[in-house]
Amino acid sequence: MVERRMPVATHWGSFTAVVDSGRLVRIEPRGDDPAPSPIGPGMVTAADDSARVLRPAVRKGWLNGLPRAHDTARGADAFVEVSWDDAITLVSDELRRVRSQHGDSAVFGGSYGWASAGGFHNAQGQLHRFLALGGGYTDSRNTYSTAALEVILPHVIGGHPWSYQSRMPMWDEIADNCELVVAFGGLALKNSQINPGGLARHQTQDLQRQCREAGVRFVNLSPIRSDTAGFLDAEWLPVIPNTDTAAMLGIAHTMLVNGWHDEDFLRRCCIGFDRFASYLVGEHDGIPKDAAWAAEITGISRETITDLARRLTTQRSLIMVNYAVQRADHGEQPIWMSVVLAAMAGSMGRPGCGWGAGYATMDATGVARGRPFVATVPEVSNPVPDFIPVARIADTLLHPGKTIDYDGRRLTFPELRLIYWCGGNPFHHHQDLHRLTRAWQTPDTVVVHEAWWNTTAKFADIVLPVATSLERADFAAGFSDPHIVAMPKVRDPAGESRTDHQIFTALASRLGYEQEFTESRSETEWVRHLYEQTRAKLGDDAALPNFDDFWRSSTAELPALTGPFPGSFEALRSDPQRFALPTPSGRIEIFSEEIDSFGYDDCAGHPTWFEPMEWLRADLSDRFPLHLISNQPASRLHSQYDNGGHSLNSKIHGREPVTINPLDAASRGIENGMIVRVYNDRGSCLAGAVLSDNVMPGVVQLSTGAWWDPVQPGLSGTLDRHGNPNVLTADRPCSRLSQGPSALSALVDVELHGGPFPDVLAFTPPNLEQ
């Protein structure tokens, strides 16, 4: 046996692929990675599994011209395999028809990030470039992960929605300067396996250890104990889900009435504290937001809230808020309030202290403040100005012409007649999948690029098989990761798979703009061009090797970014006149005149406690007494490689595990390893029970990403066999401001599943006809 060893770069790290005679034998961690992700080796089993899409396929009903809007058409139909020439003809003709009859805004460019890693073979970049050159498309705005955060932070601290990443303390600064970290939503290390765009080596785990070894104390306010690593010895405060804002308000009130708050910073560097303070003490509603009030809402004792206020103001402290807390009803509020609480505590703008968001969400946040320029596929301006908030796709399909609020604007939903999806999986990340199923029947045509027959492919009309990252050449450069990693083609594409770029090139040729799309470069020439463009832009100081040397060595190190970084809180504290923030006032906006002027009844001019629609104090909890936490999985990235070995090994009798507190399990007769039914009025799913006191009583945890597997595909309300929590979550905006998702505001109940278990068919292709 003659083995070849080749570098592999993914969102969950860099590895070495071992190949023999073109066959992928195994994937090994790189020797210099201190915390390699187990997702990588599990890719091997998925490379050639039975779920691979091997040839272009067209849904039988669509091919036969059946009328659209059949309740069970998409998702239940057989597919007919066709030649590439026929597939390209069908897609190009349909694009022409929809554009000519309904306009360019009727085409939805549905790529939503998190396709496989690679600078050139970026699915979203390729799709949007192709559609923009063809006349334009309706785009989406923001992300499912952080929509509320992305909209609220520019109002509060100014700047680009993601600029906070370079303005908050890094882990090494925390270790050197901070004494107390209070983490709302925790710091789950499982999330730090990943980095958008690629990752050379994992650093977050070691950096967290350094903080603990330096004496930093951690407090974990989360319904889940394991949201912090065991080695941090974190104090766990199990908080009722969706009540983080109330907890922060109780802490803030305690600071205020005791005179512990940082009056100097609030006066010089913030605006609107007086109006917020009036709300805190209850001048207008008669309700002081004191520790006793907060304790009743959050389940955290009055004494603990008072003690937290004292510790935050007497120690060098850092308030962290994780992304999960804003994927809920009124999700803007805990983000906004966390900034205000940090401003009050006295450490804002001091080295290693103050405020930050999303730590440990990926192996980038808190590791570095960014990375230098790395060239990507050139963007093309979209001629269509229309867009929708990313989580409102089902609303748009069901209610074309409806007008909604969004960040001070009024948006009208376009009528979408063709969905072109390339990268991402809407039947993973969207909420209330039965509602999405109904919405998904309305467009004329759904075109999908996919490597596997996942749910999105099964719910398409035309499925074009694409090569995986192992089956093409590229380079990876992750967010804030100081490396570029070569991605040589490890093996030939499976079946008749093509790269996204090859597919779009063929379509652009039919539609008359191939030269504009390719700029007369082959894929190999594009990869070389983008690397050399990066090298030239960074100049001699970067000292990047030429492309051939880089390709042989597989990794090149980028120079570290140095400040000053715009919007620095340290600079603001030192001189708020000279270093004003990019907000209307130039200061942190505790009260926002702009948001107040919008007149939204679900987002006031300052941080406010709004009772969630679904939480453990709601009337609905009489029927559904458990709060569902649908967090990110440890065994895969979202739904990617759910068919990989690592994810499959995490299943219980082939179903996704659901974690239940032993007290809740005992009252329902549930034991470890049993198959249970998780349900509410929106739907139900089967899952394998895991009993653990890592989740507080009244809470169940079921990770996202199991490929949706309804018993009767396309029939709304049917049972999911596999354990996708988004059959249970609500498809409603968290507020009129951001229109973000509210996935973590969902009540359920759990019971033993009676009767025989239906077979899991999530990884089984649909019926295929020649």
Coordinates of C-alpha atoms in Angstrom, one line a residue, residues 16-509:
T16 CA -3.9 15.4 7.4
A17 CA -5.7 13.1 4.9
V18 CA -4.3 9.7 4.2
V19 CA -5.1 8.5 0.7
D20 CA -4.3 5.2 -1.0
S21 CA -4.9 4.8 -4.7
G22 CA -7.4 7.6 -4.7
R23 CA -9.3 6.2 -1.7
L24 CA -9.6 8.2 1.5
V25 CA -8.3 5.9 4.2
R26 CA -8.4 8.2 7.3
I27 CA -8.1 11.8 8.5
E28 CA -5.6 12.5 11.3
P29 CA -5.2 15.6 13.5
R30 CA -2.3 17.9 12.8
G31 CA 0.5 17.3 15.3
D32 CA 0.7 20.9 16.4
D33 CA -3.0 21.3 17.3
P34 CA -3.4 21.1 21.1
A35 CA -7.1 20.5 21.0
P36 CA -8.1 18.9 17.6
S37 CA -11.8 18.4 16.9
P38 CA -13.1 14.8 16.6
I39 CA -15.4 16.0 13.8
G40 CA -12.5 15.8 11.3
P41 CA -11.7 12.0 11.4
G42 CA -15.5 11.4 11.2
M43 CA -15.6 12.9 7.7
V44 CA -14.2 9.6 6.2
T45 CA -17.5 7.6 6.6
A46 CA -19.5 10.3 4.9
A47 CA -17.3 10.7 1.9
D48 CA -18.8 7.8 0.0
D49 CA -21.9 6.9 2.0
S50 CA -25.3 6.1 0.4
A51 CA -26.5 9.6 0.9
R52 CA -24.2 11.2 -1.7
V53 CA -25.8 12.9 -4.5
L54 CA -24.1 11.4 -7.5
R55 CA -26.0 12.8 -10.5
P56 CA -28.2 15.8 -11.3
A57 CA -31.8 15.0 -10.3
V58 CA -35.1 16.7 -10.9
R59 CA -38.3 16.2 -8.8
K60 CA -40.7 14.1 -10.8
G61 CA -43.7 16.3 -10.2
W62 CA -41.8 19.4 -11.3
L63 CA -40.5 17.7 -14.3
N64 CA -44.0 16.6 -15.3
G65 CA -45.3 20.1 -15.0
L66 CA -47.6 19.6 -12.1
P67 CA -49.1 22.8 -10.6
R68 CA -47.2 24.3 -7.7
A69 CA -48.5 24.6 -4.1
H70 CA -49.2 21.0 -3.5
D71 CA -49.1 20.4 0.3
T72 CA -47.1 17.2 0.0
A73 CA -45.2 17.7 -3.3
R74 CA -41.8 18.9 -2.2
G75 CA -40.3 16.5 0.3
A76 CA -42.3 13.5 -0.7
D77 CA -41.8 13.1 -4.4
A78 CA -39.4 10.8 -6.3
F79 CA -36.6 12.3 -8.4
V80 CA -35.5 11.6 -12.0
E81 CA -31.8 11.6 -12.7
V82 CA -30.8 13.6 -15.8
S83 CA -27.7 14.5 -17.7
W84 CA -25.7 17.6 -16.8
D85 CA -26.6 19.1 -20.1
D86 CA -30.3 18.7 -19.4
A87 CA -29.9 20.0 -15.9
I88 CA -28.1 23.2 -17.0
T89 CA -30.8 23.7 -19.7
L90 CA -33.6 23.4 -17.1
V91 CA -32.0 25.8 -14.6
S92 CA -31.0 28.4 -17.1
D93 CA -34.4 28.3 -18.8
E94 CA -36.1 28.7 -15.5
L95 CA -34.0 31.6 -14.5
R96 CA -34.8 33.3 -17.8
R97 CA -38.5 32.7 -17.4
V98 CA -38.8 33.9 -13.8
R99 CA -36.7 37.0 -14.5
S100 CA -38.7 37.9 -17.6
Q101 CA -42.1 37.2 -16.1
H102 CA -41.7 38.3 -12.5
G103 CA -38.5 40.5 -12.3
D104 CA -35.1 39.9 -10.8
S105 CA -36.4 40.3 -7.2
A106 CA -38.4 37.1 -7.7
V107 CA -35.1 35.2 -7.5
F108 CA -33.9 34.5 -3.9
G109 CA -30.2 34.0 -3.5
G110 CA -30.5 31.6 -0.5
S111 CA -26.9 30.9 0.5
Y112 CA -26.5 31.3 4.2
G113 CA -22.8 30.8 5.1
W114 CA -21.3 27.8 6.7
A115 CA -20.8 25.9 3.4
S116 CA -17.4 24.1 3.4
A117 CA -14.3 26.1 4.0
G118 CA -12.2 27.7 1.3
G119 CA -11.5 31.2 0.0
F120 CA -12.3 30.7 -3.6
H121 CA -14.9 27.9 -3.4
N122 CA -17.1 30.0 -1.1
A123 CA -20.7 28.9 -1.9
Q124 CA -22.2 32.2 -0.9
G125 CA -19.7 34.3 -2.8
Q126 CA -20.0 32.1 -5.9
L127 CA -23.8 32.2 -5.9
H128 CA -24.2 35.9 -5.2
R129 CA -21.7 36.7 -7.9
F130 CA -23.5 34.5 -10.4
L131 CA -26.9 35.9 -9.6
A132 CA -25.8 39.6 -9.5
L133 CA -24.2 39.3 -12.9
G134 CA -27.4 37.8 -14.2
G135 CA -29.6 40.8 -13.2
G136 CA -29.7 40.6 -9.4
Y137 CA -31.6 38.8 -6.7
T138 CA -33.4 39.3 -3.3
D139 CA -30.8 38.9 -0.6
S140 CA -31.1 38.2 3.2
R141 CA -29.7 40.4 6.0
N142 CA -28.0 39.3 9.2
T143 CA -27.5 35.8 10.5
Y144 CA -29.5 33.2 12.5
S145 CA -26.7 33.1 15.0
T146 CA -26.6 36.8 16.0
A147 CA -29.4 38.8 14.3
A148 CA -30.5 40.6 17.4
L149 CA -26.9 41.4 18.4
E150 CA -26.0 42.6 14.8
V151 CA -28.8 45.1 14.9
I152 CA -28.7 46.5 18.4
L153 CA -24.9 46.9 18.9
P154 CA -24.4 49.6 16.2
H155 CA -27.0 51.7 18.0
V156 CA -25.4 51.2 21.4
I157 CA -21.6 51.2 20.8
G158 CA -21.5 52.1 17.0
G159 CA -19.5 50.7 14.2
H160 CA -19.9 47.7 12.0
P161 CA -22.1 44.9 13.6
W162 CA -19.0 42.7 14.1
S163 CA -16.6 45.4 15.1
Y164 CA -17.0 44.5 18.8
Q165 CA -14.8 41.5 18.1
S166 CA -11.7 43.8 17.9
R167 CA -12.9 46.1 20.8
M168 CA -13.3 43.6 23.6
P169 CA -10.5 42.0 25.7
M170 CA -8.6 39.1 24.4
W171 CA -8.0 36.0 26.5
D172 CA -4.3 36.8 27.2
E173 CA -5.4 40.3 28.5
I174 CA -8.0 38.7 30.7
A175 CA -5.4 36.4 32.2
D176 CA -3.1 39.3 32.9
N177 CA -5.6 41.8 34.3
C178 CA -9.0 40.4 35.2
E179 CA -10.2 39.0 38.5
L180 CA -13.8 38.0 37.9
V181 CA -15.6 36.9 34.7
V182 CA -19.4 36.7 34.8
A183 CA -20.6 34.8 31.8
F184 CA -24.3 35.1 30.8
G185 CA -25.0 32.0 28.7
G186 CA -21.7 30.4 29.6
L187 CA -18.6 29.6 27.7
A188 CA -19.2 26.2 26.2
L189 CA -15.9 24.9 24.8
K190 CA -17.7 22.6 22.3
N191 CA -18.5 25.7 20.3
S192 CA -14.8 26.7 20.0
Q193 CA -14.1 23.7 17.8
I194 CA -15.0 25.9 14.8
N195 CA -13.9 29.0 13.0
P196 CA -15.6 30.4 9.9
G197 CA -13.4 29.9 6.8
G198 CA -10.9 27.5 8.3
L199 CA -8.6 27.0 11.3
A200 CA -5.0 26.0 11.6
R201 CA -4.9 25.1 15.3
H202 CA -7.2 25.5 18.3
Q203 CA -6.2 27.9 21.0
T204 CA -9.3 28.7 23.1
Q205 CA -8.9 25.8 25.5
D206 CA -5.3 26.6 26.4
L207 CA -6.1 30.3 26.7
Q208 CA -9.0 29.6 29.1
R209 CA -6.7 27.4 31.2
Q210 CA -4.2 30.3 31.4
C211 CA -6.9 32.5 32.8
R212 CA -7.8 30.1 35.5
E213 CA -4.2 29.4 36.3
A214 CA -3.7 33.2 36.7
G215 CA -6.4 33.2 39.3
V216 CA -9.4 34.5 37.3
R217 CA -12.7 33.4 38.8
F218 CA -15.6 32.5 36.6
V219 CA -19.4 32.6 37.2
N220 CA -21.6 30.7 34.8
L221 CA -25.2 32.1 34.6
S222 CA -26.8 29.5 32.4
P223 CA -29.4 26.7 32.7
I224 CA -26.6 24.3 31.8
R225 CA -23.7 23.6 34.2
S226 CA -21.5 22.2 31.4
D227 CA -21.6 25.6 29.5
T228 CA -18.2 26.2 31.2
A229 CA -15.3 23.7 31.1
G230 CA -14.7 21.8 34.3
F231 CA -11.2 23.1 34.7
L232 CA -12.5 26.6 35.1
D233 CA -14.1 25.6 38.5
A234 CA -16.9 28.0 37.6
E235 CA -19.6 29.0 40.1
W236 CA -22.8 27.8 38.5
L237 CA -25.9 30.0 38.9
P238 CA -28.7 28.1 37.1
V239 CA -30.9 30.9 35.7
I240 CA -34.4 30.4 34.3
P241 CA -34.0 30.5 30.5
N242 CA -34.8 33.9 28.9
T243 CA -34.4 35.9 32.1
D244 CA -30.8 37.1 31.7
T245 CA -32.0 40.7 31.3
A246 CA -34.0 40.6 34.6
A247 CA -30.9 39.2 36.4
M248 CA -28.7 42.1 35.0
L249 CA -31.4 44.6 35.9
G250 CA -31.4 43.3 39.5
I251 CA -27.6 43.6 39.7
A252 CA -27.7 47.1 38.2
H253 CA -30.4 48.3 40.7
T254 CA -28.3 47.0 43.5
M255 CA -25.2 48.9 42.2
L256 CA -27.3 52.0 41.9
V257 CA -29.0 52.2 45.3
N258 CA -25.8 51.3 47.1
G259 CA -23.8 53.9 45.1
W260 CA -21.4 51.3 43.8
H261 CA -21.8 52.3 40.1
D262 CA -19.0 54.1 38.2
E263 CA -20.5 57.6 38.1
D264 CA -17.5 59.1 36.4
F265 CA -17.5 56.7 33.4
L266 CA -21.3 57.0 33.1
R267 CA -21.2 60.8 33.0
R268 CA -18.2 61.2 30.7
C269 CA -18.5 58.2 28.4
C270 CA -22.2 57.3 28.2
I271 CA -25.5 59.0 27.5
G272 CA -29.0 58.5 28.9
F273 CA -28.1 56.9 32.2
D274 CA -30.5 59.2 34.1
R275 CA -33.5 58.0 32.0
F276 CA -32.4 54.4 32.5
A277 CA -32.0 54.9 36.3
S278 CA -35.5 56.2 36.5
Y279 CA -36.7 52.9 35.0
L280 CA -34.5 50.9 37.3
V281 CA -36.0 52.5 40.5
G282 CA -39.6 52.2 39.1
E283 CA -40.4 55.9 38.8
H284 CA -42.8 55.4 35.9
D285 CA -44.2 51.9 36.4
G286 CA -44.0 51.7 40.1
I287 CA -41.8 48.5 40.0
P288 CA -38.2 48.8 41.3
K289 CA -36.1 46.3 39.5
D290 CA -34.3 45.4 42.7
A291 CA -32.7 42.1 43.7
A292 CA -35.9 40.7 45.2
W293 CA -37.8 41.4 41.9
A294 CA -35.1 39.8 39.9
A295 CA -34.9 36.8 42.2
E296 CA -38.6 36.1 41.6
I297 CA -38.2 36.1 37.9
T298 CA -34.8 34.4 37.5
G299 CA -34.7 31.8 40.2
I300 CA -31.4 33.2 41.5
S301 CA -31.6 34.3 45.1
R302 CA -31.7 37.9 46.2
E303 CA -28.5 37.4 48.2
T304 CA -26.6 36.0 45.2
I305 CA -27.7 38.9 43.0
T306 CA -26.6 41.4 45.7
D307 CA -23.3 39.6 46.1
L308 CA -22.7 39.6 42.3
A309 CA -23.3 43.4 42.2
R310 CA -20.7 43.8 45.0
R311 CA -18.1 41.6 43.4
L312 CA -18.5 43.1 40.0
T313 CA -17.9 46.6 41.3
T314 CA -15.1 45.8 43.8
Q315 CA -13.0 43.5 41.5
R316 CA -11.5 44.0 38.1
S317 CA -14.4 42.4 36.2
L318 CA -15.5 41.3 32.8
I319 CA -19.1 40.7 31.7
M320 CA -19.5 38.2 28.9
V321 CA -22.7 37.5 27.1
N322 CA -23.0 34.6 24.7
Y323 CA -25.0 34.5 21.5
A324 CA -27.6 32.0 22.8
V325 CA -29.2 34.6 25.1
Q326 CA -30.2 36.8 22.1
R327 CA -31.8 34.0 20.1
A328 CA -35.0 34.5 22.1
D329 CA -38.0 36.7 22.6
H330 CA -36.7 40.3 22.9
G331 CA -33.2 39.1 22.3
E332 CA -31.8 42.6 21.9
Q333 CA -32.3 43.3 25.6
P334 CA -29.7 41.1 27.2
I335 CA -27.0 42.3 24.7
W336 CA -27.9 46.0 25.4
M337 CA -28.2 45.5 29.1
S338 CA -24.9 43.6 29.3
V339 CA -23.1 46.7 27.9
V340 CA -24.9 49.0 30.4
L341 CA -24.1 46.7 33.3
A342 CA -20.4 46.7 32.3
A343 CA -20.5 50.5 32.1
M344 CA -21.9 50.7 35.6
A345 CA -19.5 48.2 37.1
G346 CA -16.4 50.3 36.8
S347 CA -14.1 48.1 34.7
M348 CA -15.3 49.2 31.2
G349 CA -12.3 50.4 29.2
R350 CA -9.8 49.0 31.6
P351 CA -7.2 46.4 30.3
G352 CA -8.6 42.9 30.2
C353 CA -11.9 44.0 31.7
G354 CA -15.3 45.5 30.8
W355 CA -17.5 43.8 28.3
G356 CA -17.4 41.2 25.5
A357 CA -19.7 38.9 23.5
G358 CA -19.5 35.5 22.0
Y359 CA -16.4 34.2 23.8
A360 CA -15.8 30.5 23.0
T361 CA -18.5 30.7 20.3
M362 CA -15.7 30.0 17.8
D363 CA -11.9 29.6 18.1
A364 CA -11.4 33.2 17.1
T365 CA -13.3 35.4 19.5
G366 CA -10.9 36.6 22.2
V367 CA -8.0 34.9 20.5
A368 CA -7.0 37.7 18.1
R369 CA -8.5 41.0 17.1
G370 CA -8.7 40.0 13.5
R371 CA -6.4 39.1 10.7
P372 CA -5.0 41.1 7.7
F373 CA -6.6 41.2 4.3
V374 CA -7.0 37.9 2.5
A375 CA -8.4 38.1 -1.0
T376 CA -11.7 36.5 -1.8
V377 CA -13.9 36.1 -4.9
P378 CA -14.6 39.7 -6.1
E379 CA -18.1 40.8 -5.1
V380 CA -20.5 42.2 -7.7
S381 CA -23.0 44.8 -6.7
N382 CA -26.5 43.5 -6.5
P383 CA -28.8 45.5 -8.8
V384 CA -31.8 44.5 -6.7
P385 CA -32.1 46.6 -3.5
D386 CA -34.7 44.3 -1.9
F387 CA -33.7 42.2 1.1
I388 CA -35.4 40.3 3.9
P389 CA -34.3 39.7 7.4
V390 CA -32.7 36.3 7.3
A391 CA -35.1 34.5 9.7
R392 CA -38.2 35.8 7.8
I393 CA -38.0 33.5 4.8
A394 CA -41.1 31.5 5.7
D395 CA -43.0 34.7 6.3
T396 CA -41.9 36.1 2.9
L397 CA -43.0 32.9 1.1
L398 CA -46.4 32.8 2.9
H399 CA -47.2 36.5 2.8
P400 CA -45.7 38.3 -0.3
G401 CA -46.5 42.0 -0.2
K402 CA -46.7 42.1 3.6
T403 CA -44.9 45.1 5.1
I404 CA -42.9 44.8 8.4
D405 CA -40.7 46.9 10.6
Y406 CA -37.0 46.4 10.6
D407 CA -34.5 48.7 12.4
G408 CA -36.4 51.9 11.8
R409 CA -37.4 51.0 8.2
R410 CA -40.5 49.5 6.6
L411 CA -39.8 46.5 4.4
T412 CA -42.2 44.9 1.9
F413 CA -41.8 41.1 1.3
P414 CA -41.2 40.4 -2.4
E415 CA -43.0 37.6 -4.2
L416 CA -40.3 34.9 -4.5
R417 CA -40.8 32.6 -7.4
L418 CA -37.4 30.8 -7.6
I419 CA -35.2 29.9 -4.6
Y420 CA -31.6 29.2 -5.5
W421 CA -29.9 27.6 -2.5
C422 CA -26.1 27.0 -2.4
G423 CA -24.5 26.5 1.0
G424 CA -26.3 26.1 4.2
N425 CA -29.4 24.1 5.2
P426 CA -32.7 25.9 5.8
F427 CA -34.3 22.8 7.1
H428 CA -31.7 22.8 9.8
H429 CA -31.4 26.4 11.0
H430 CA -35.0 27.7 10.5
Q431 CA -37.6 27.5 13.2
D432 CA -41.0 25.7 13.1
L433 CA -40.1 23.3 10.3
H434 CA -43.7 22.3 9.6
R435 CA -44.5 26.0 8.9
L436 CA -41.4 26.2 6.7
T437 CA -42.7 23.1 4.9
R438 CA -46.0 24.9 4.1
A439 CA -44.1 28.0 2.9
W440 CA -41.7 25.9 0.9
Q441 CA -44.5 24.7 -1.4
T442 CA -45.2 28.2 -2.7
P443 CA -42.4 29.2 -5.1
D444 CA -42.4 27.8 -8.7
T445 CA -38.9 26.3 -8.4
V446 CA -36.3 25.4 -5.8
V447 CA -32.7 24.8 -7.1
V448 CA -30.2 23.3 -4.6
H449 CA -26.5 22.5 -4.8
E450 CA -25.8 19.6 -2.4
A451 CA -23.3 16.9 -1.8
W452 CA -25.7 14.7 0.2
W453 CA -29.4 13.9 0.1
N454 CA -30.2 15.9 3.3
T455 CA -33.6 17.4 4.0
T456 CA -33.0 20.5 1.9
A457 CA -32.1 18.4 -1.2
K458 CA -35.2 16.2 -0.7
F459 CA -37.3 19.4 -0.6
A460 CA -35.9 20.8 -3.8
D461 CA -37.0 20.6 -7.4
I462 CA -33.6 20.5 -9.1
V463 CA -30.6 19.0 -7.2
L464 CA -27.1 19.6 -8.6
P465 CA -24.4 17.4 -7.0
V466 CA -21.4 19.3 -5.8
A467 CA -17.9 18.3 -4.8
T468 CA -16.9 18.5 -1.2
S469 CA -13.9 20.4 0.2
L470 CA -11.9 17.2 -0.1
E471 CA -12.6 17.1 -3.9
R472 CA -11.3 20.4 -5.0
A473 CA -8.3 22.7 -4.6
D474 CA -8.4 25.9 -2.5
F475 CA -6.9 27.7 0.5
A476 CA -8.5 28.4 3.9
A477 CA -8.2 31.6 6.0
G478 CA -10.3 31.7 9.1
F479 CA -11.8 34.6 11.0
S480 CA -9.0 36.1 13.1
D481 CA -6.9 33.0 12.5
P482 CA -3.3 34.1 11.7
H483 CA -2.7 31.4 9.0
I484 CA -3.5 30.5 5.4
V485 CA -3.8 26.8 4.9
A486 CA -3.4 25.0 1.6
M487 CA -6.3 22.8 0.5
P488 CA -5.2 20.5 -2.3
K489 CA -7.7 18.2 -3.9
V490 CA -7.5 15.0 -1.9
R491 CA -9.6 12.8 -4.1
D492 CA -11.7 12.9 -7.3
P493 CA -15.3 14.1 -6.9
A494 CA -17.9 11.4 -6.2
G495 CA -20.1 10.4 -9.1
E496 CA -20.7 13.2 -11.5
S497 CA -20.2 15.9 -8.9
R498 CA -18.9 19.3 -10.0
T499 CA -17.7 22.3 -8.0
D500 CA -20.1 25.2 -7.5
H501 CA -17.9 27.3 -9.7
Q502 CA -18.1 24.8 -12.5
I503 CA -21.8 24.7 -12.3
F504 CA -22.2 28.5 -12.3
T505 CA -19.7 28.7 -15.2
A506 CA -21.8 26.4 -17.3
L507 CA -25.0 28.3 -16.4
A508 CA -23.3 31.7 -17.1
S509 CA -22.2 30.3 -20.5

